Tab-separated table of C-alpha atoms in Angstrom:
chain	number	residue	atom	x	y	z
A	1	ARG	CA	-130.562	49.474	-47.475
A	2	VAL	CA	-130.425	48.906	-51.609
A	3	ALA	CA	-131.419	51.930	-53.595
A	4	VAL	CA	-130.539	52.247	-57.707
A	5	TYR	CA	-129.255	55.907	-58.419
A	6	SER	CA	-129.274	57.115	-61.966
A	7	VAL	CA	-126.409	59.775	-63.536
A	8	ASN	CA	-127.032	60.439	-67.338
A	9	SER	CA	-128.188	56.999	-68.470
A	10	GLU	CA	-125.992	55.057	-65.989
A	11	LYS	CA	-127.768	52.915	-63.595
A	12	THR	CA	-125.764	51.750	-60.212
A	13	LEU	CA	-127.415	49.364	-57.671
A	14	ARG	CA	-125.895	50.889	-54.107
A	15	PHE	CA	-125.720	48.383	-50.822
A	16	GLU	CA	-125.396	51.017	-47.954
A	17	ASP	CA	-124.424	50.121	-44.377
A	18	PHE	CA	-124.664	46.154	-46.466
A	19	TYR	CA	-123.929	43.010	-44.369
A	20	THR	CA	-123.866	39.706	-46.010
A	21	GLU	CA	-122.431	35.770	-44.543
A	22	ASN	CA	-119.567	35.083	-46.557
A	23	GLY	CA	-120.095	31.828	-48.553
A	24	PRO	CA	-118.298	30.557	-52.002
A	25	ASP	CA	-119.224	31.538	-55.245
A	26	LEU	CA	-121.462	33.991	-54.293
A	27	PHE	CA	-123.207	36.962	-57.433
A	28	ILE	CA	-125.743	39.544	-57.214
A	29	TYR	CA	-128.421	39.643	-59.468
A	30	LEU	CA	-131.464	41.255	-60.555
A	31	ALA	CA	-133.628	38.684	-60.730
A	32	THR	CA	-137.622	38.828	-61.350
A	33	ASP	CA	-137.760	37.011	-58.213
A	34	THR	CA	-136.030	34.904	-55.413
A	35	ASN	CA	-137.028	31.783	-57.339
A	36	VAL	CA	-133.776	33.148	-59.134
A	37	GLU	CA	-134.881	31.893	-62.797
A	38	ASP	CA	-135.035	34.778	-64.968
A	39	TYR	CA	-131.992	37.380	-63.770
A	40	VAL	CA	-129.631	39.615	-64.794
A	41	SER	CA	-125.502	39.287	-63.301
A	42	LEU	CA	-124.329	41.712	-62.022
A	43	GLY	CA	-121.245	40.262	-60.740
A	44	GLU	CA	-119.776	38.854	-57.999
A	45	ILE	CA	-119.784	39.989	-55.171
A	46	LYS	CA	-117.272	42.769	-53.883
A	47	ALA	CA	-117.776	42.648	-50.083
A	48	THR	CA	-119.805	41.348	-47.705
A	49	LYS	CA	-120.279	44.211	-45.404
A	50	GLY	CA	-120.197	48.250	-45.764
A	51	ASN	CA	-121.320	50.721	-48.740
A	52	VAL	CA	-121.058	48.858	-52.586
A	53	ASN	CA	-121.874	49.636	-56.194
A	54	TYR	CA	-122.631	47.804	-58.749
A	55	ASP	CA	-123.512	48.835	-62.460
A	56	ILE	CA	-126.751	48.127	-63.859
A	57	PRO	CA	-126.172	46.577	-67.381
A	58	GLU	CA	-127.823	49.594	-70.068
A	59	GLY	CA	-131.291	48.335	-71.320
A	60	VAL	CA	-131.876	46.542	-67.857
A	61	ASP	CA	-135.968	46.816	-67.389
A	62	LEU	CA	-136.245	47.645	-63.190
A	63	GLU	CA	-139.753	47.195	-63.362
A	64	LYS	CA	-139.141	43.607	-64.703
A	65	TYR	CA	-136.229	42.602	-62.881
A	66	ASP	CA	-137.303	44.126	-59.592
A	67	THR	CA	-135.508	41.683	-56.568
A	68	VAL	CA	-131.836	42.636	-55.889
A	69	VAL	CA	-130.158	38.507	-54.917
A	70	ILE	CA	-127.150	37.225	-53.098
A	71	TYR	CA	-126.779	34.121	-54.951
A	72	CYS	CA	-124.152	31.246	-54.383
A	73	ARG	CA	-124.180	29.785	-57.729
A	74	THR	CA	-121.776	26.822	-56.778
A	75	PHE	CA	-124.492	25.177	-54.119
A	76	SER	CA	-128.079	26.618	-56.124
A	77	THR	CA	-128.664	28.488	-52.815
A	78	LEU	CA	-130.335	31.701	-51.837
A	79	PHE	CA	-128.332	33.805	-49.391
A	80	SER	CA	-130.124	36.860	-49.089
A	81	TYR	CA	-132.753	39.608	-51.317
A	82	ALA	CA	-134.465	42.508	-51.207
A	83	GLU	CA	-137.243	44.255	-53.241
A	84	LEU	CA	-136.202	46.794	-55.538
A	85	LYS	CA	-139.550	49.721	-54.643
């Protein structure tokens, strides 16, 4: 499960009961779709299981960037994704 939490003006993306296979060079992106051509990087993956938080930069339009992507940069491969609703 993935959700966005907002406290004051700060937003956090949270994975709950998260699990993904490990891989090289994995990053978490907020993207416009799964093609991963227009995205905002939330940074390198912090963990492959459990509950994990990622800060969302100020000013990111979550109506535009409504897809969470786990992406391997080395091999340009989509590992997983979820749509924000």
